[in-house]
Each structure stands twice: as structure tokens, then as C-alpha cells.
mmCIF file of C-alpha atoms in Angstrom:
data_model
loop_
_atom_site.group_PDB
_atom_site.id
_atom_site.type_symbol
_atom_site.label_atom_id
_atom_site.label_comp_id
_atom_site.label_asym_id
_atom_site.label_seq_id
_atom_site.Cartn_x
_atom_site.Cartn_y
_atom_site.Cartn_z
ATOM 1 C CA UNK A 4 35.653 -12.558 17.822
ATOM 2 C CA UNK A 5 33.296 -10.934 20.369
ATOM 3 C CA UNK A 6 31.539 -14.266 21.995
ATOM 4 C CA UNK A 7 29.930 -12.572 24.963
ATOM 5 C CA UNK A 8 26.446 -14.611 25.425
ATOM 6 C CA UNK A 9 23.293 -12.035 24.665
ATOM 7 C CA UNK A 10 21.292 -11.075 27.392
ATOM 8 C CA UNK A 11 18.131 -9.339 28.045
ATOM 9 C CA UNK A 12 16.171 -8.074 31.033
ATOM 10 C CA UNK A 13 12.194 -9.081 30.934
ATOM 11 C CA UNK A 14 10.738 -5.860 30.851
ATOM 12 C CA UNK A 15 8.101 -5.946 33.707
ATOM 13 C CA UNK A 16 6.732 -2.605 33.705
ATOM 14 C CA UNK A 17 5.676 -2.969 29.973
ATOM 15 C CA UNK A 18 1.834 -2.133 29.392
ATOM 16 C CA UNK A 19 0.497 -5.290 27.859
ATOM 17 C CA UNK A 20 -3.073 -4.175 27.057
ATOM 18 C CA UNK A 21 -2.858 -1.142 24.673
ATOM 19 C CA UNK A 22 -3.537 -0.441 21.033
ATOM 20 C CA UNK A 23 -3.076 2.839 18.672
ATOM 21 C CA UNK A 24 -6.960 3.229 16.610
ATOM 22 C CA UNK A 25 -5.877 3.983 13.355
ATOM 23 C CA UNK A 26 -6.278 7.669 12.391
ATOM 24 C CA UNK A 27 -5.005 8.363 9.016
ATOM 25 C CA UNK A 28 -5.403 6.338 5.434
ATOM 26 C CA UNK A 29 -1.478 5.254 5.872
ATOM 27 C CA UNK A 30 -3.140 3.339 9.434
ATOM 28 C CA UNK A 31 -5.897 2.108 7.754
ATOM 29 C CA UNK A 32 -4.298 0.343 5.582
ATOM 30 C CA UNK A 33 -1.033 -0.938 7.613
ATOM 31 C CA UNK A 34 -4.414 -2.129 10.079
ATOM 32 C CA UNK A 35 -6.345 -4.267 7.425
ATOM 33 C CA UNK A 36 -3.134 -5.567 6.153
ATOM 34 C CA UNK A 37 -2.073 -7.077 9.434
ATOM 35 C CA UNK A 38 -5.160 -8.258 9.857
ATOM 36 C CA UNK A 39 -5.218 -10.484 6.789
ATOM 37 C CA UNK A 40 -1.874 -11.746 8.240
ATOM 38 C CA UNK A 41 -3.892 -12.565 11.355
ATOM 39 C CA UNK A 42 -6.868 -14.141 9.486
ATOM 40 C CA UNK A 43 -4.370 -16.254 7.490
ATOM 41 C CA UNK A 44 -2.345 -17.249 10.819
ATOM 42 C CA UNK A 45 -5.538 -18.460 12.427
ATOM 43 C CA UNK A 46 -6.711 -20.345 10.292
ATOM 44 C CA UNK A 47 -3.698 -22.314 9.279
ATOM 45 C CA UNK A 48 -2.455 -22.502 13.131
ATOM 46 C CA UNK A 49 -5.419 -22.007 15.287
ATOM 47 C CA UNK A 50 -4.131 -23.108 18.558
ATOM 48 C CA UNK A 51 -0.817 -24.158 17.794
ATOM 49 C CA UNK A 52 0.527 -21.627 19.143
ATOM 50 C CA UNK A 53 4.164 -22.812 19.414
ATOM 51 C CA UNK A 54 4.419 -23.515 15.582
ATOM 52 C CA UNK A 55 2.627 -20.352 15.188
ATOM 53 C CA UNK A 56 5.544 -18.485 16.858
ATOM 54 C CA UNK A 57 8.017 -20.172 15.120
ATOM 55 C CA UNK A 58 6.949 -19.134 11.961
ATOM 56 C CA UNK A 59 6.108 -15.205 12.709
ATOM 57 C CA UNK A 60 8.797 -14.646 14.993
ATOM 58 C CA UNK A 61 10.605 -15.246 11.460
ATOM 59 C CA UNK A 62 8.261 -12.648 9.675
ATOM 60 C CA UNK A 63 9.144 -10.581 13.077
ATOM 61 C CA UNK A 64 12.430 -10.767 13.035
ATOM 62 C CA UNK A 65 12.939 -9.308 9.395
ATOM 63 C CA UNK A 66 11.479 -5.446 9.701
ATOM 64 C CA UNK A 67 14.309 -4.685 12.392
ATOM 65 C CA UNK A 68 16.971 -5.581 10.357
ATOM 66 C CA UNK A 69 15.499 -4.188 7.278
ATOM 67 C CA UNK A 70 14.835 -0.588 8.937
ATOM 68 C CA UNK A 71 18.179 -0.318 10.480
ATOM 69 C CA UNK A 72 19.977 -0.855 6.885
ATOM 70 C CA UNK A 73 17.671 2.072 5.444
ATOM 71 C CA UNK A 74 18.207 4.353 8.686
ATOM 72 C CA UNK A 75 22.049 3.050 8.589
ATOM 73 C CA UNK A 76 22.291 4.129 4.492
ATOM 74 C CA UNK A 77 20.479 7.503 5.203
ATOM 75 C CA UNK A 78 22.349 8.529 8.079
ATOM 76 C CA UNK A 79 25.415 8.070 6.017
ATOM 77 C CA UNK A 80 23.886 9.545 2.946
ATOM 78 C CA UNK A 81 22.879 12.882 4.612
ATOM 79 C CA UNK A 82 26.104 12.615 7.093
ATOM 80 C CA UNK A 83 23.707 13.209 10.324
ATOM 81 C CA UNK A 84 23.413 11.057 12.985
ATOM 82 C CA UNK A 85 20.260 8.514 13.227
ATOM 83 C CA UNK A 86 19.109 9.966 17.130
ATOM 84 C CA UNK A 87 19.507 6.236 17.829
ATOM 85 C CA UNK A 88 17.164 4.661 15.453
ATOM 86 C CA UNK A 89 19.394 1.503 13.682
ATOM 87 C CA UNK A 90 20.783 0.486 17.097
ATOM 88 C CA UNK A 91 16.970 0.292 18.231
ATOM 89 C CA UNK A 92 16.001 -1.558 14.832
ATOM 90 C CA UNK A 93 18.884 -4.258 14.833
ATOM 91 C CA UNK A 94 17.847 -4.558 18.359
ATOM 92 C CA UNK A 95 14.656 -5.261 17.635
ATOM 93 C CA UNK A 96 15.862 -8.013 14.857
ATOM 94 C CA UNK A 97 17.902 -9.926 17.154
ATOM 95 C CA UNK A 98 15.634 -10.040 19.906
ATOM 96 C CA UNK A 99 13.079 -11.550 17.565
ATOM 97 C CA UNK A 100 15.493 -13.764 16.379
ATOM 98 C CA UNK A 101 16.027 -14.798 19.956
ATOM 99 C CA UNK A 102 12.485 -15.589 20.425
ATOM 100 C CA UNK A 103 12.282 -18.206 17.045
ATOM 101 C CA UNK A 104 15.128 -19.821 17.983
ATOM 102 C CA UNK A 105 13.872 -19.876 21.833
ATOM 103 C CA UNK A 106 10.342 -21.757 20.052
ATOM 104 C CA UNK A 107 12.495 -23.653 18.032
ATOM 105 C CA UNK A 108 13.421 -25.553 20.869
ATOM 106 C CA UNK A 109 9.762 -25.569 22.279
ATOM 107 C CA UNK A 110 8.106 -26.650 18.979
ATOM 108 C CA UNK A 111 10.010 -28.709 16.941
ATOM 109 C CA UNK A 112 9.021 -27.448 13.656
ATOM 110 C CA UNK A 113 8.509 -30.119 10.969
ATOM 111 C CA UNK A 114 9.662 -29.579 7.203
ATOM 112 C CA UNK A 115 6.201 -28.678 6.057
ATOM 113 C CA UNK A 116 6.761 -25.341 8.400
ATOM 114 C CA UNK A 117 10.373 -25.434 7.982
ATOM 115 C CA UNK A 118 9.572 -25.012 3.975
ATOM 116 C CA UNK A 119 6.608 -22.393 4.541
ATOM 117 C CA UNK A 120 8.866 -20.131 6.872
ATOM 118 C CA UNK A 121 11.532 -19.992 3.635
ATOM 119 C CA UNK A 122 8.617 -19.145 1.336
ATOM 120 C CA UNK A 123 6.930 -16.549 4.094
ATOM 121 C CA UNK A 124 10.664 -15.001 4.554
ATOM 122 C CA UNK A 125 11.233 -14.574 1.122
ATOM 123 C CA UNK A 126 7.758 -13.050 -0.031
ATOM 124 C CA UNK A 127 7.578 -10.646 3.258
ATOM 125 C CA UNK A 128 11.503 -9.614 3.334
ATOM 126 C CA UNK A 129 10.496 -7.987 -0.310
ATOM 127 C CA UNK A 130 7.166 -6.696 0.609
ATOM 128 C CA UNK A 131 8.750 -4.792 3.717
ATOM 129 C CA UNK A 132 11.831 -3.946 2.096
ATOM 130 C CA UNK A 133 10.003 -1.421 -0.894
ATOM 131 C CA UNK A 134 7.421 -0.682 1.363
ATOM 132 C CA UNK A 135 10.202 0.738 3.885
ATOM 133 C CA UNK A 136 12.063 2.350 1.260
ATOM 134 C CA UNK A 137 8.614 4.456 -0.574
ATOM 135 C CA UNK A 138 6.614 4.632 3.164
ATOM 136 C CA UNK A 139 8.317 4.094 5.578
ATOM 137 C CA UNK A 140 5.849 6.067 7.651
ATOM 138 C CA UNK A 141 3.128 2.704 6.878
ATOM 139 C CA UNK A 142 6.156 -0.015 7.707
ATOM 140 C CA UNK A 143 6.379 1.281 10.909
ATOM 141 C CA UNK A 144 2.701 1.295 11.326
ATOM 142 C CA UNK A 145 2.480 -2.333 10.117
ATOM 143 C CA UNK A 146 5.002 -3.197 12.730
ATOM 144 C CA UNK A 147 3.231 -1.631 15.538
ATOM 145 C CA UNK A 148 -0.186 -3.297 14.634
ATOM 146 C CA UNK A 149 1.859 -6.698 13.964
ATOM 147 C CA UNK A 150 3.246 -6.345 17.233
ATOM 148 C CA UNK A 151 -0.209 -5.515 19.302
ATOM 149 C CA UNK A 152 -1.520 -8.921 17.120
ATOM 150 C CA UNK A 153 1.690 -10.623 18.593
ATOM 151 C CA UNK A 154 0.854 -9.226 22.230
ATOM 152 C CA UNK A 155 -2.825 -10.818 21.851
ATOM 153 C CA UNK A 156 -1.900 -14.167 20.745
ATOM 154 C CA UNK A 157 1.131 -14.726 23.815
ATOM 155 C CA UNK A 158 -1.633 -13.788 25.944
ATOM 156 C CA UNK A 159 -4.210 -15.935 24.093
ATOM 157 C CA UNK A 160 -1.177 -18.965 24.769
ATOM 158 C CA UNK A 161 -0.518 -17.796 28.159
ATOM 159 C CA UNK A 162 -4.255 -18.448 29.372
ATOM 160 C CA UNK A 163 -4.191 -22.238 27.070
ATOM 161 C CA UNK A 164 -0.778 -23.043 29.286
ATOM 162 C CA UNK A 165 -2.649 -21.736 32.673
ATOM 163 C CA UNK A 166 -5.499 -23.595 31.973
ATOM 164 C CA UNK A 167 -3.723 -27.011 31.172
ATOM 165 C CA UNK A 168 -4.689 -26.943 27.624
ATOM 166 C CA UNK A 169 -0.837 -26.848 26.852
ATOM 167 C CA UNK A 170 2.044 -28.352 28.879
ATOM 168 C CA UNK A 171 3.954 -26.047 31.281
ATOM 169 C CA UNK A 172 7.176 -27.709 29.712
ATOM 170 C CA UNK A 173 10.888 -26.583 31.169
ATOM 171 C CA UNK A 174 12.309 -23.471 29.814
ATOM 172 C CA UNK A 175 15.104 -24.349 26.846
ATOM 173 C CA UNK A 176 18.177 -23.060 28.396
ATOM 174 C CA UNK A 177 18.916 -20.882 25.426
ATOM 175 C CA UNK A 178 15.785 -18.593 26.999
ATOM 176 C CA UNK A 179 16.617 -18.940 30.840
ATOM 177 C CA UNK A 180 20.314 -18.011 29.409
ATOM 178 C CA UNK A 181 18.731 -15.268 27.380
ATOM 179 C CA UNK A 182 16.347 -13.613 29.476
ATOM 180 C CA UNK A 183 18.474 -14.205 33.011
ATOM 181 C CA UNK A 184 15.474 -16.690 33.920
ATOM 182 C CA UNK A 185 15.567 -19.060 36.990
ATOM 183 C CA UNK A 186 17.488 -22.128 36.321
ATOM 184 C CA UNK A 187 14.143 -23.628 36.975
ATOM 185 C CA UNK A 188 12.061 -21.671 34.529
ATOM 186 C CA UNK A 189 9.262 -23.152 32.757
ATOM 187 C CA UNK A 190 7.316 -22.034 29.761
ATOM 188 C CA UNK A 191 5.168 -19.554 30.836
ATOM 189 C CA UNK A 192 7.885 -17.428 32.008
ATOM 190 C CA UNK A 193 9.236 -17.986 28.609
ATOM 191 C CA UNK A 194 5.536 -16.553 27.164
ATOM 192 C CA UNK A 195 5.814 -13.626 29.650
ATOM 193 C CA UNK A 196 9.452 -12.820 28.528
ATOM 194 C CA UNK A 197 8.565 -12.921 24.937
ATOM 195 C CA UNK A 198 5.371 -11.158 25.428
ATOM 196 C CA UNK A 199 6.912 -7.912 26.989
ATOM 197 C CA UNK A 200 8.859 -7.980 24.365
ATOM 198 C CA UNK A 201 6.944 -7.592 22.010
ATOM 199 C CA UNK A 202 4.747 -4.713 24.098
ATOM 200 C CA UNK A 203 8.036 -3.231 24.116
ATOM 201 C CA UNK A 204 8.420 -3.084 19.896
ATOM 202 C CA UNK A 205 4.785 -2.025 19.615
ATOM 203 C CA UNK A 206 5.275 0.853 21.118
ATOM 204 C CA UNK A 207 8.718 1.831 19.823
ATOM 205 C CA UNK A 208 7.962 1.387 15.897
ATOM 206 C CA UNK A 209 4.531 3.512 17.108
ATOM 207 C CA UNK A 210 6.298 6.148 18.435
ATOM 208 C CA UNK A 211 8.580 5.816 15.224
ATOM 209 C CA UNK A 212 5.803 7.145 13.346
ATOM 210 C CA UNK A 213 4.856 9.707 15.688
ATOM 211 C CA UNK A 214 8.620 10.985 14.955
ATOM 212 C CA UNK A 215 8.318 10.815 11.303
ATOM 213 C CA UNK A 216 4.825 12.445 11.566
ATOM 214 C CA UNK A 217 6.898 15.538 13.795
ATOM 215 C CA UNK A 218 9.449 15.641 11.216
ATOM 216 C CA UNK A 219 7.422 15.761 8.249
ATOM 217 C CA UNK A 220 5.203 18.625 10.251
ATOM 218 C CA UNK A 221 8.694 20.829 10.779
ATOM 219 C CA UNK A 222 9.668 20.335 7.246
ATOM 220 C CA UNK A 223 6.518 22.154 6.613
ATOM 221 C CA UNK A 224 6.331 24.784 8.657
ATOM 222 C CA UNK A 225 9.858 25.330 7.505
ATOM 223 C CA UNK A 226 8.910 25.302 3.828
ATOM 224 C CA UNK A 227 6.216 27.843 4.974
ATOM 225 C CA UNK A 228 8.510 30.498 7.178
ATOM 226 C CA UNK A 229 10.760 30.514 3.792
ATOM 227 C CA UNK A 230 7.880 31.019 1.677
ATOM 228 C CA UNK A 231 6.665 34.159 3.835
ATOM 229 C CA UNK A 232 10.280 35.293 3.878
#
């Protein structure tokens, strides 16, 4: 059995303030949805922000690892390859898995938010998974506005830690291990870490739908050169 440690570079050069203005009725409506999600994360965490993470990074960590499946079944169902698209999804899934279990360690959920993240996990991972399979187009969409939510609220806990509204704790070792972190770490290197992160899966399940749109737009114009023909 492979037992190499995971490991991750903190993506510094990733653009932190950015957001895609929803265009079509597909956006529209992956927008307002995550923004219920939001409304109903604020008001049940507000500042928490630690318990907050722990239970969306398990909401986060379940669209990866749903997509690749689908992309892993089609590729094998149309025998083409997938241009790279499950190893970037089940990428994604672990990563986010790496975060909850790094907040784990920070938060200490209690079994109140132990129970809720079961409940939220098995509602969502049956949302996402027929949404994926009839729109996928939307799921991606949803993902990419999730993550630009996600991106706000690490900065939103970045600026409470800064301004000693929340303890600079140490860094669990499972995210200085993780992330290749100095052995003296502390949180808000874990926050940056984390926050690239996610800046990093906003813009790759956006520019998933800017593929899907491009394939969709050469089916048609092929469907239209045959039709002249």
C-alpha cells in the first residue's frame, strides 16, 4: 500500500480578489443558490469561522469527487480520454478533504455540528450528484460561485485573526505536513494556504464551464456544416 504522505505547494501567485458576473439563466441560478447557502451559513455561524469551515469544507469536498466519477464513467463510456478533467476533480476532493480535517484539529467540532455535517453531506451529495448528471454545465457554476463565497469568508477570518479577534493558534502539524509549512507555522498561514486554494478551484470549475460552453458551441457548428452539406 502506497503510504507516501500528501503534499501540496501554497499557491502564491493565485488572484484572490476576482469573481465571474453571471451571464446566462444557468449562472443566475447556480448564483442565487449559493447565495442561500451563504445566507444560511451566516446566520447559523456568523463569526465562527473555524466551525464554519469544518462544516463546508465537508459540502466542499463532495463536488470533486462526484465530478470525477461522472467524467471517469463518460470517458469510459465514449472510450476518449477526459483532457485531464477526473485527475483535476479528485484533486480537488482531496484537497478539500485536507482542509476539514486540517479545521478539525483547529475547531474541535462538537456533536451538534458533528450531526449537522452528516445531515448537510447527505442532502447536498444528492442535490449535486443529479444536478451533475442533467447540468453539469450549472454544477460547475455552483462550484465556482461556492468557491469565490469560500475565498471571501478566509479573508473575512484572516482580517478577525490579524486583528486579535481570534487567536493566532500553532499550525496542526497535519497542515504544516500538508502544505510544506514552517515547523513554526501558525494559523494564519494555515488561512492563507487554504485560501489559495480555494482561488485555485474557483477558477478551474469556471473555466470548466467555459470548456463545456466551447464544446457545446462546436457541436453546433458541426450539426450546422452537416446540415449545409
Amino acid at each position: 500500500m502506497d503510504t507516501r504522505p500528501l503534499v501540496r505547494q501554497v499557491n502564491v501567485d493565485a488572484v484572490i480578489d476576482s469573481h465571474h458576473a453571471p451571464q446566462t439563466l444557468s449562472d443566475k441560478i447556480a448564483f442565487a443558490f449559493v447565495k442561500l447557502l451563504r445566507f444560511f451559513a451566516d446566520t447559523f455561524f456568523a463569526k465562527r469561522y473555524g466551525h464554519r469551515a469544518v462544516v463546508l469544507e465537508t459540502v466542499a469536498a463532495v463536488p470533486g469527487m462526484v465530478g470525477g466519477l461522472w467524467q471517469h464513467l463518460r470517458s469510459l463510456r465514449r472510450m476518449r480520454d477526459d483532457e485531464g478533467w477526473i485527475r483535476t476533480l479528485l484533486d480537488e476532493a482531496e484537497n478539500e478533504r485536507m482542509h476539514l480535517m486540517t479545521f478539525i484539529e483547529i475547531a474541535q467540532p462538537n456533536w451538534f455540528e458533528r450531526a449537522l455535517i452528516v445531515a448537510v453531506q447527505l442532502v447536498f451529495y444528492n442535490f449535486y450528484f443529479w444536478l451533475y448528471l442533467f447540468a453539469p454545465r450549472t454544477a460547475h457554476r455552483v462550484v465556482g460561485y461556492f468557491e469565490e463565497e469560500a475565498v471571501i469568508s478566509y479573508t473575512a477570518y484572516l482580517a478577525e485573526v490579524d486583528a486579535g479577534r481570534h487567536e493566532n493558534v500553532p499550525a496542526p502539524q497535519i497542515a504544516i505536513d500538508y502544505w510544506q509549512l514552517p515547523y513554526n507555522a501558525r494559523l494564519r498561514d494555515v488561512i492563507i494556504a487554504v485560501r489559495a486554494d480555494e482561488a485555485e478551484h474557483r477558477d478551474v470549475n469556471h473555466g470548466f464551464v467555459d470548456a463545456l460552453d466551447e464544446r457545446r458551441e462546436g457541436s453546433r457548428e458541426k450539426r450546422r456544416k452537416l446540415g449545409e452539406a
